[in-house]
């Protein structure tokens, strides 16, 4: 019995029992954690937006701090103010040029949904005239398609009429986020350099340097991933929209923006992004469907072989099968937002585990050498 109590099996059994007990206790007192959940859900969106913008704008702030021209020199606060003015100008230009065009195309697209249904029905009827498909009874499927579209339109209109409270809540949430996110971003950019020294003072001398090294690696992983993903999405969105314009696709700007946003989801995103473009092209002509596929394939090949390796690189070193499994699990747990955030979160956890494992190996090595000498 004393030997068993010192064995690894006994140790891990006790550890697992303790963890299971803690999980059970937490489920029984979950009402105590509900205020914490409300607090975290309230600050999550502005914190996420300000964090992403911090990693995008912090390199520009550092660059402005290094600018030296005669007696001209920008301190941290002045650099942050200049970056904020530039960000405000970019947002104003985007709102003035991009948003009206997107709203116009969305309005036109929604208004043309019945025409799309009729065009799809005519295309399907023409395709059925092919000798290979004449034995298939398509009328039944067309009736099901029409009834499905009618039910979708009815539910959509009823949602618009009964969802006034939801709309008011959404507007309120967006307003609060629009006010709080810039304030949080300003203090992140202004005082972000003081975070590491403050953490260093709170930690004991033995583990201070190791913790700072771990935080630096996590920071580098997040910064490289966020910056690379934003640039990659801009590339895919712009060049996809340009390609759609060249081949004569309708709603090219809207579909290009959608493709760029979908590119945030690794591997699965491009397939989601092409679906609306294929549906629109299918209602016009089958040759346009082929042109849309060619545009997307060319853009994705350039992105996969030139843009992604040079911007993001292979720093994450995550196997494609692992990414697919993570996306499936995250999609079922947290939906679309989970699929977007799962890969960077996994990369950070992987960085932490690898660093702690390397520290454990380094601390264990001198002990094993001393034992060999004895």
Short mmCIF file of C-alpha atoms in Angstrom, two decimals:
data_model
loop_
_atom_site.label_atom_id
_atom_site.label_comp_id
_atom_site.label_asym_id
_atom_site.label_seq_id
_atom_site.Cartn_x
_atom_site.Cartn_y
_atom_site.Cartn_z
CA UNK A 1 0.00 0.00 0.00
CA UNK A 2 2.76 2.58 0.74
CA UNK A 3 4.35 1.81 -2.63
CA UNK A 4 1.01 2.23 -4.41
CA UNK A 5 0.41 5.59 -2.69
CA UNK A 6 3.71 6.84 -4.17
CA UNK A 7 3.02 5.59 -7.70
CA UNK A 8 2.04 7.75 -10.69
CA UNK A 9 -1.28 5.92 -11.07
CA UNK A 10 -2.31 6.88 -7.54
CA UNK A 11 -1.18 10.49 -8.08
CA UNK A 12 -3.12 11.01 -11.32
CA UNK A 13 -6.18 9.20 -9.93
CA UNK A 14 -6.30 11.60 -7.01
CA UNK A 15 -5.76 14.57 -9.35
CA UNK A 16 -8.62 13.51 -11.63
CA UNK A 17 -10.93 12.95 -8.66
CA UNK A 18 -10.13 16.41 -7.32
CA UNK A 19 -10.81 18.00 -10.72
CA UNK A 20 -14.08 16.08 -11.12
CA UNK A 21 -15.14 17.14 -7.61
CA UNK A 22 -14.39 20.79 -8.37
CA UNK A 23 -16.40 20.62 -11.62
CA UNK A 24 -19.36 19.05 -9.79
CA UNK A 25 -19.25 21.67 -7.03
CA UNK A 26 -19.14 24.47 -9.65
CA UNK A 27 -22.22 23.06 -11.38
CA UNK A 28 -24.09 23.05 -8.07
CA UNK A 29 -23.27 26.70 -7.31
CA UNK A 30 -23.54 28.00 -10.88
CA UNK A 31 -25.86 30.80 -9.72
CA UNK A 32 -22.87 32.41 -8.01
CA UNK A 33 -21.07 32.71 -11.35
CA UNK A 34 -23.97 34.26 -13.28
CA UNK A 35 -23.01 37.87 -12.36
CA UNK A 36 -19.49 37.15 -13.58
CA UNK A 37 -20.91 35.81 -16.84
CA UNK A 38 -23.03 38.93 -17.31
CA UNK A 39 -20.00 41.13 -16.66
CA UNK A 40 -17.80 39.22 -19.10
CA UNK A 41 -20.49 39.23 -21.82
CA UNK A 42 -20.87 43.00 -21.40
CA UNK A 43 -17.16 43.75 -21.88
CA UNK A 44 -16.36 40.97 -24.35
CA UNK A 45 -17.28 42.76 -27.59
CA UNK A 46 -15.59 46.13 -26.88
CA UNK A 47 -12.57 44.34 -25.43
CA UNK A 48 -12.31 42.09 -28.50
CA UNK A 49 -12.58 45.02 -30.95
CA UNK A 50 -10.11 47.20 -29.03
CA UNK A 51 -7.71 44.25 -28.69
CA UNK A 52 -7.73 43.55 -32.43
CA UNK A 53 -7.21 47.23 -33.24
CA UNK A 54 -4.42 47.41 -30.65
CA UNK A 55 -2.43 44.69 -32.39
CA UNK A 56 -3.02 46.39 -35.76
CA UNK A 57 -2.13 49.94 -34.67
CA UNK A 58 0.58 49.34 -32.05
CA UNK A 59 3.33 48.80 -34.68
CA UNK A 60 2.38 52.16 -36.27
CA UNK A 61 2.59 53.88 -32.87
CA UNK A 62 6.05 52.38 -32.27
CA UNK A 63 7.16 53.53 -35.73
CA UNK A 64 6.01 57.10 -35.06
CA UNK A 65 7.90 57.11 -31.75
CA UNK A 66 11.13 56.36 -33.62
CA UNK A 67 10.65 59.25 -36.05
CA UNK A 68 13.36 61.87 -35.62
CA UNK A 69 13.50 64.92 -37.85
CA UNK A 70 15.70 67.71 -36.46
CA UNK A 71 13.92 68.67 -33.23
CA UNK A 72 10.70 66.93 -34.16
CA UNK A 73 9.98 63.93 -31.96
CA UNK A 74 6.69 62.25 -31.04
CA UNK A 75 6.16 60.90 -27.55
CA UNK A 76 3.81 57.98 -26.92
CA UNK A 77 0.70 60.13 -26.37
CA UNK A 78 1.29 62.24 -29.49
CA UNK A 79 1.87 59.11 -31.59
CA UNK A 80 -1.37 57.60 -30.30
CA UNK A 81 -3.26 60.83 -31.08
CA UNK A 82 -1.93 60.88 -34.67
CA UNK A 83 -2.90 57.22 -35.14
CA UNK A 84 -6.40 57.94 -33.80
CA UNK A 85 -6.81 60.82 -36.24
CA UNK A 86 -5.72 58.56 -39.12
CA UNK A 87 -8.09 55.80 -37.96
CA UNK A 88 -10.97 58.30 -37.76
CA UNK A 89 -10.22 59.51 -41.30
CA UNK A 90 -10.16 55.94 -42.63
CA UNK A 91 -13.44 55.09 -40.89
CA UNK A 92 -15.07 58.29 -42.16
CA UNK A 93 -13.98 57.50 -45.71
CA UNK A 94 -15.23 53.92 -45.41
CA UNK A 95 -18.59 55.09 -44.05
CA UNK A 96 -18.94 57.75 -46.74
CA UNK A 97 -17.95 55.54 -49.71
CA UNK A 98 -18.36 51.87 -48.79
CA UNK A 99 -21.42 51.74 -46.55
CA UNK A 100 -23.91 53.47 -48.93
CA UNK A 101 -22.89 51.15 -51.78
CA UNK A 102 -23.20 48.07 -49.58
CA UNK A 103 -26.61 49.17 -48.31
CA UNK A 104 -27.76 49.83 -51.87
CA UNK A 105 -26.62 46.42 -53.08
CA UNK A 106 -28.14 44.65 -50.07
CA UNK A 107 -31.47 46.42 -50.65
CA UNK A 108 -31.42 45.53 -54.34
CA UNK A 109 -30.49 41.93 -53.58
CA UNK A 110 -33.31 41.49 -51.06
CA UNK A 111 -35.78 43.05 -53.49
CA UNK A 112 -34.69 40.70 -56.28
CA UNK A 113 -35.07 37.47 -54.29
CA UNK A 114 -38.41 36.60 -56.03
CA UNK A 115 -36.76 37.22 -59.41
CA UNK A 116 -33.91 34.92 -58.39
CA UNK A 117 -36.40 32.21 -57.52
CA UNK A 118 -38.12 32.53 -60.90
CA UNK A 119 -34.81 32.58 -62.77
CA UNK A 120 -33.60 29.51 -60.88
CA UNK A 121 -36.84 27.72 -61.74
CA UNK A 122 -36.46 28.54 -65.44
CA UNK A 123 -32.83 27.41 -65.46
CA UNK A 124 -33.79 24.14 -63.79
CA UNK A 125 -36.61 23.56 -66.30
CA UNK A 126 -34.22 24.17 -69.20
CA UNK A 127 -31.70 21.78 -67.71
CA UNK A 128 -34.38 19.12 -67.32
CA UNK A 129 -34.90 19.12 -71.11
CA UNK A 130 -31.54 17.38 -71.41
CA UNK A 131 -32.02 13.75 -72.53
CA UNK A 132 -30.28 12.43 -69.44
CA UNK A 133 -32.72 14.21 -67.09
CA UNK A 134 -36.02 13.77 -68.94
CA UNK A 135 -36.92 10.72 -66.85
CA UNK A 136 -36.71 12.74 -63.62
CA UNK A 137 -39.91 14.27 -62.21
CA UNK A 138 -38.75 17.77 -61.32
CA UNK A 139 -42.16 19.36 -60.75
CA UNK A 140 -42.32 17.88 -57.26
CA UNK A 141 -38.94 19.38 -56.33
CA UNK A 142 -39.89 22.77 -57.81
CA UNK A 143 -43.05 22.82 -55.72
CA UNK A 144 -41.03 22.05 -52.60
CA UNK A 145 -38.56 24.82 -53.51
CA UNK A 146 -41.38 27.38 -53.95
CA UNK A 147 -43.00 26.44 -50.65
CA UNK A 148 -39.66 26.65 -48.85
CA UNK A 149 -38.99 30.12 -50.29
CA UNK A 150 -42.49 31.25 -49.31
CA UNK A 151 -42.02 30.00 -45.73
CA UNK A 152 -38.63 31.70 -45.51
CA UNK A 153 -40.04 35.02 -46.76
CA UNK A 154 -42.96 34.78 -44.32
CA UNK A 155 -40.67 34.06 -41.35
CA UNK A 156 -38.34 36.88 -42.41
CA UNK A 157 -41.16 39.43 -42.57
CA UNK A 158 -42.66 38.26 -39.27
CA UNK A 159 -39.22 38.57 -37.68
CA UNK A 160 -39.00 42.16 -38.91
CA UNK A 161 -42.39 43.05 -37.46
CA UNK A 162 -42.04 41.27 -34.11
CA UNK A 163 -38.37 41.92 -33.47
CA UNK A 164 -38.58 45.62 -32.54
CA UNK A 165 -37.29 44.89 -29.03
CA UNK A 166 -34.37 42.95 -30.44
CA UNK A 167 -33.55 45.78 -32.84
CA UNK A 168 -33.60 48.33 -29.99
CA UNK A 169 -31.35 46.08 -27.88
CA UNK A 170 -28.94 45.63 -30.76
CA UNK A 171 -28.77 49.37 -31.41
CA UNK A 172 -28.12 49.99 -27.72
CA UNK A 173 -25.37 47.38 -27.62
CA UNK A 174 -23.73 48.78 -30.76
CA UNK A 175 -23.87 52.31 -29.34
CA UNK A 176 -22.25 51.24 -26.06
CA UNK A 177 -19.55 49.34 -27.96
CA UNK A 178 -18.90 52.33 -30.25
CA UNK A 179 -18.39 54.56 -27.20
CA UNK A 180 -16.35 52.24 -24.97
CA UNK A 181 -14.10 50.52 -27.55
CA UNK A 182 -12.22 53.72 -28.61
CA UNK A 183 -11.61 54.63 -24.95
CA UNK A 184 -10.25 51.17 -24.19
CA UNK A 185 -8.15 51.26 -27.35
CA UNK A 186 -6.67 54.66 -26.43
CA UNK A 187 -5.46 53.47 -23.02
CA UNK A 188 -4.21 50.19 -24.46
CA UNK A 189 -2.05 52.07 -26.97
CA UNK A 190 -0.95 54.72 -24.47
CA UNK A 191 -0.13 52.48 -21.50
CA UNK A 192 0.39 49.12 -23.22
CA UNK A 193 4.19 49.32 -22.80
CA UNK A 194 3.77 49.55 -19.01
CA UNK A 195 2.03 46.16 -18.80
CA UNK A 196 5.15 43.98 -18.85
CA UNK A 197 7.08 45.94 -16.16
CA UNK A 198 3.97 45.96 -13.93
CA UNK A 199 3.65 42.17 -14.24
CA UNK A 200 7.39 41.81 -13.52
CA UNK A 201 7.08 43.72 -10.25
CA UNK A 202 4.21 41.51 -9.07
CA UNK A 203 6.03 38.23 -9.68
CA UNK A 204 8.74 36.62 -7.55
CA UNK A 205 12.29 36.93 -8.83
CA UNK A 206 12.53 33.19 -9.53
CA UNK A 207 9.75 33.08 -12.13
CA UNK A 208 9.67 36.69 -13.31
CA UNK A 209 11.86 36.33 -16.40
CA UNK A 210 10.22 33.07 -17.46
CA UNK A 211 6.73 34.59 -17.18
CA UNK A 212 7.77 37.66 -19.19
CA UNK A 213 9.27 35.42 -21.88
CA UNK A 214 6.04 33.42 -22.04
CA UNK A 215 3.93 36.60 -22.30
CA UNK A 216 6.21 37.92 -25.05
CA UNK A 217 5.79 34.72 -27.07
CA UNK A 218 2.00 34.81 -26.62
CA UNK A 219 1.95 38.47 -27.66
CA UNK A 220 4.03 37.75 -30.77
CA UNK A 221 1.78 34.83 -31.75
CA UNK A 222 -1.42 36.87 -31.40
CA UNK A 223 0.03 39.94 -33.14
CA UNK A 224 1.30 37.97 -36.12
CA UNK A 225 -1.95 36.07 -36.53
CA UNK A 226 -4.29 39.08 -36.22
CA UNK A 227 -2.24 41.34 -38.46
CA UNK A 228 -1.79 38.62 -41.05
CA UNK A 229 -5.47 37.64 -41.06
CA UNK A 230 -6.64 41.24 -41.53
CA UNK A 231 -4.25 41.82 -44.45
CA UNK A 232 -5.20 38.47 -45.98
CA UNK A 233 -8.92 39.25 -45.72
CA UNK A 234 -8.38 42.65 -47.34
CA UNK A 235 -6.48 41.01 -50.21
CA UNK A 236 -9.13 38.33 -50.77
CA UNK A 237 -12.04 40.79 -50.50
CA UNK A 238 -10.56 43.42 -52.83
CA UNK A 239 -9.31 41.10 -55.54
CA UNK A 240 -12.42 38.91 -55.43
CA UNK A 241 -14.60 42.00 -55.91
CA UNK A 242 -12.39 43.18 -58.78
CA UNK A 243 -12.60 39.75 -60.38
CA UNK A 244 -16.38 39.70 -60.07
CA UNK A 245 -16.56 43.11 -61.74
CA UNK A 246 -14.39 41.90 -64.62
CA UNK A 247 -16.54 38.82 -65.29
CA UNK A 248 -19.81 40.78 -65.02
CA UNK A 249 -21.09 39.37 -61.72
CA UNK A 250 -23.88 41.36 -60.05
CA UNK A 251 -23.40 42.76 -56.52
CA UNK A 252 -19.62 42.43 -56.93
CA UNK A 253 -18.76 44.72 -54.00
CA UNK A 254 -21.13 43.01 -51.58
CA UNK A 255 -20.04 39.51 -52.61
CA UNK A 256 -16.35 40.50 -52.42
CA UNK A 257 -16.76 41.89 -48.89
CA UNK A 258 -18.59 38.70 -47.89
CA UNK A 259 -15.79 36.55 -49.34
CA UNK A 260 -13.16 38.57 -47.47
CA UNK A 261 -14.99 38.21 -44.16
CA UNK A 262 -15.50 34.48 -44.68
CA UNK A 263 -11.76 34.12 -45.23
CA UNK A 264 -11.36 34.64 -41.47
CA UNK A 265 -12.45 31.01 -41.12
CA UNK A 266 -9.52 28.79 -42.19
CA UNK A 267 -10.09 26.16 -44.89
CA UNK A 268 -13.91 26.34 -44.69
CA UNK A 269 -14.23 30.11 -45.25
CA UNK A 270 -13.55 30.20 -49.03
CA UNK A 271 -16.26 27.59 -49.66
CA UNK A 272 -18.78 29.59 -47.62
CA UNK A 273 -17.75 32.82 -49.35
CA UNK A 274 -18.34 31.51 -52.88
CA UNK A 275 -21.86 30.17 -52.26
CA UNK A 276 -23.82 33.46 -52.64
CA UNK A 277 -21.81 34.36 -55.75
CA UNK A 278 -22.61 30.96 -57.30
CA UNK A 279 -26.32 31.37 -56.52
CA UNK A 280 -26.42 34.83 -58.13
CA UNK A 281 -24.41 33.65 -61.15
CA UNK A 282 -26.61 30.57 -61.52
CA UNK A 283 -29.68 32.78 -62.04
CA UNK A 284 -27.92 34.63 -64.90
CA UNK A 285 -26.07 31.99 -66.94
CA UNK A 286 -24.13 28.78 -66.50
CA UNK A 287 -21.05 30.32 -68.14
CA UNK A 288 -20.98 33.01 -65.43
CA UNK A 289 -20.89 30.26 -62.81
CA UNK A 290 -17.71 28.95 -64.43
CA UNK A 291 -16.17 32.45 -64.48
CA UNK A 292 -16.98 32.96 -60.79
CA UNK A 293 -15.30 29.67 -59.91
CA UNK A 294 -12.22 30.67 -61.93
CA UNK A 295 -12.00 34.04 -60.13
CA UNK A 296 -12.21 32.44 -56.70
CA UNK A 297 -9.70 29.69 -57.57
CA UNK A 298 -7.17 32.23 -58.90
CA UNK A 299 -7.52 34.51 -55.86
CA UNK A 300 -7.28 31.59 -53.41
CA UNK A 301 -4.22 30.17 -55.19
CA UNK A 302 -2.42 33.51 -55.01
CA UNK A 303 -3.45 33.85 -51.38
CA UNK A 304 -2.42 30.34 -50.40
CA UNK A 305 0.93 30.33 -52.22
CA UNK A 306 2.11 33.95 -51.91
CA UNK A 307 0.13 36.03 -49.41
CA UNK A 308 -0.43 33.60 -46.53
CA UNK A 309 3.12 32.16 -46.33
CA UNK A 310 4.75 35.60 -46.45
CA UNK A 311 2.38 37.43 -44.09
CA UNK A 312 1.43 34.81 -41.50
CA UNK A 313 4.07 32.24 -42.40
CA UNK A 314 4.27 28.84 -40.79
CA UNK A 315 4.63 30.17 -37.24
CA UNK A 316 1.41 28.53 -36.05
CA UNK A 317 2.51 25.09 -37.30
CA UNK A 318 -0.96 23.57 -36.96
CA UNK A 319 -1.82 20.50 -39.02
CA UNK A 320 -4.82 20.91 -41.37
CA UNK A 321 -6.62 17.95 -39.77
CA UNK A 322 -6.23 19.59 -36.35
CA UNK A 323 -7.67 22.83 -37.74
CA UNK A 324 -10.71 21.03 -39.19
CA UNK A 325 -11.39 19.24 -35.88
CA UNK A 326 -11.05 22.52 -33.94
CA UNK A 327 -13.41 24.30 -36.34
CA UNK A 328 -16.04 21.56 -36.07
CA UNK A 329 -15.91 21.60 -32.27
CA UNK A 330 -15.85 25.40 -32.01
CA UNK A 331 -18.71 25.77 -34.49
CA UNK A 332 -20.93 23.47 -32.44
CA UNK A 333 -19.99 25.18 -29.17
CA UNK A 334 -19.96 28.89 -30.07
CA UNK A 335 -21.15 29.17 -33.67
CA UNK A 336 -19.49 31.44 -36.21
CA UNK A 337 -17.64 33.53 -33.61
CA UNK A 338 -16.19 30.36 -32.13
CA UNK A 339 -14.90 29.25 -35.54
CA UNK A 340 -13.17 32.62 -36.00
CA UNK A 341 -11.56 32.73 -32.54
CA UNK A 342 -10.76 29.02 -32.14
CA UNK A 343 -7.52 28.94 -34.17
CA UNK A 344 -5.76 31.91 -32.49
CA UNK A 345 -6.89 30.64 -29.07
CA UNK A 346 -5.50 27.19 -29.87
CA UNK A 347 -2.25 28.78 -31.09
CA UNK A 348 -1.86 30.69 -27.81
CA UNK A 349 -2.60 27.59 -25.70
CA UNK A 350 -0.12 25.60 -27.80
CA UNK A 351 2.55 28.29 -27.25
CA UNK A 352 1.96 28.20 -23.49
CA UNK A 353 2.10 24.40 -23.30
CA UNK A 354 5.26 24.19 -25.42
CA UNK A 355 7.02 26.86 -23.37
CA UNK A 356 6.05 25.31 -20.01
CA UNK A 357 7.17 21.90 -21.26
CA UNK A 358 10.56 23.29 -22.33
CA UNK A 359 10.96 24.99 -18.92
CA UNK A 360 10.08 21.71 -17.20
CA UNK A 361 12.70 19.87 -19.25
CA UNK A 362 15.36 22.49 -18.44
CA UNK A 363 14.62 22.33 -14.73
CA UNK A 364 14.63 18.55 -14.75
CA UNK A 365 17.94 18.14 -16.63
CA UNK A 366 20.37 19.27 -13.85
CA UNK A 367 18.63 16.96 -11.36
CA UNK A 368 19.08 13.94 -13.62
CA UNK A 369 22.79 14.77 -14.12
CA UNK A 370 23.34 15.03 -10.36
CA UNK A 371 21.65 11.68 -9.87
CA UNK A 372 23.95 10.17 -12.50
CA UNK A 373 27.02 11.53 -10.66
CA UNK A 374 25.81 10.00 -7.39
#
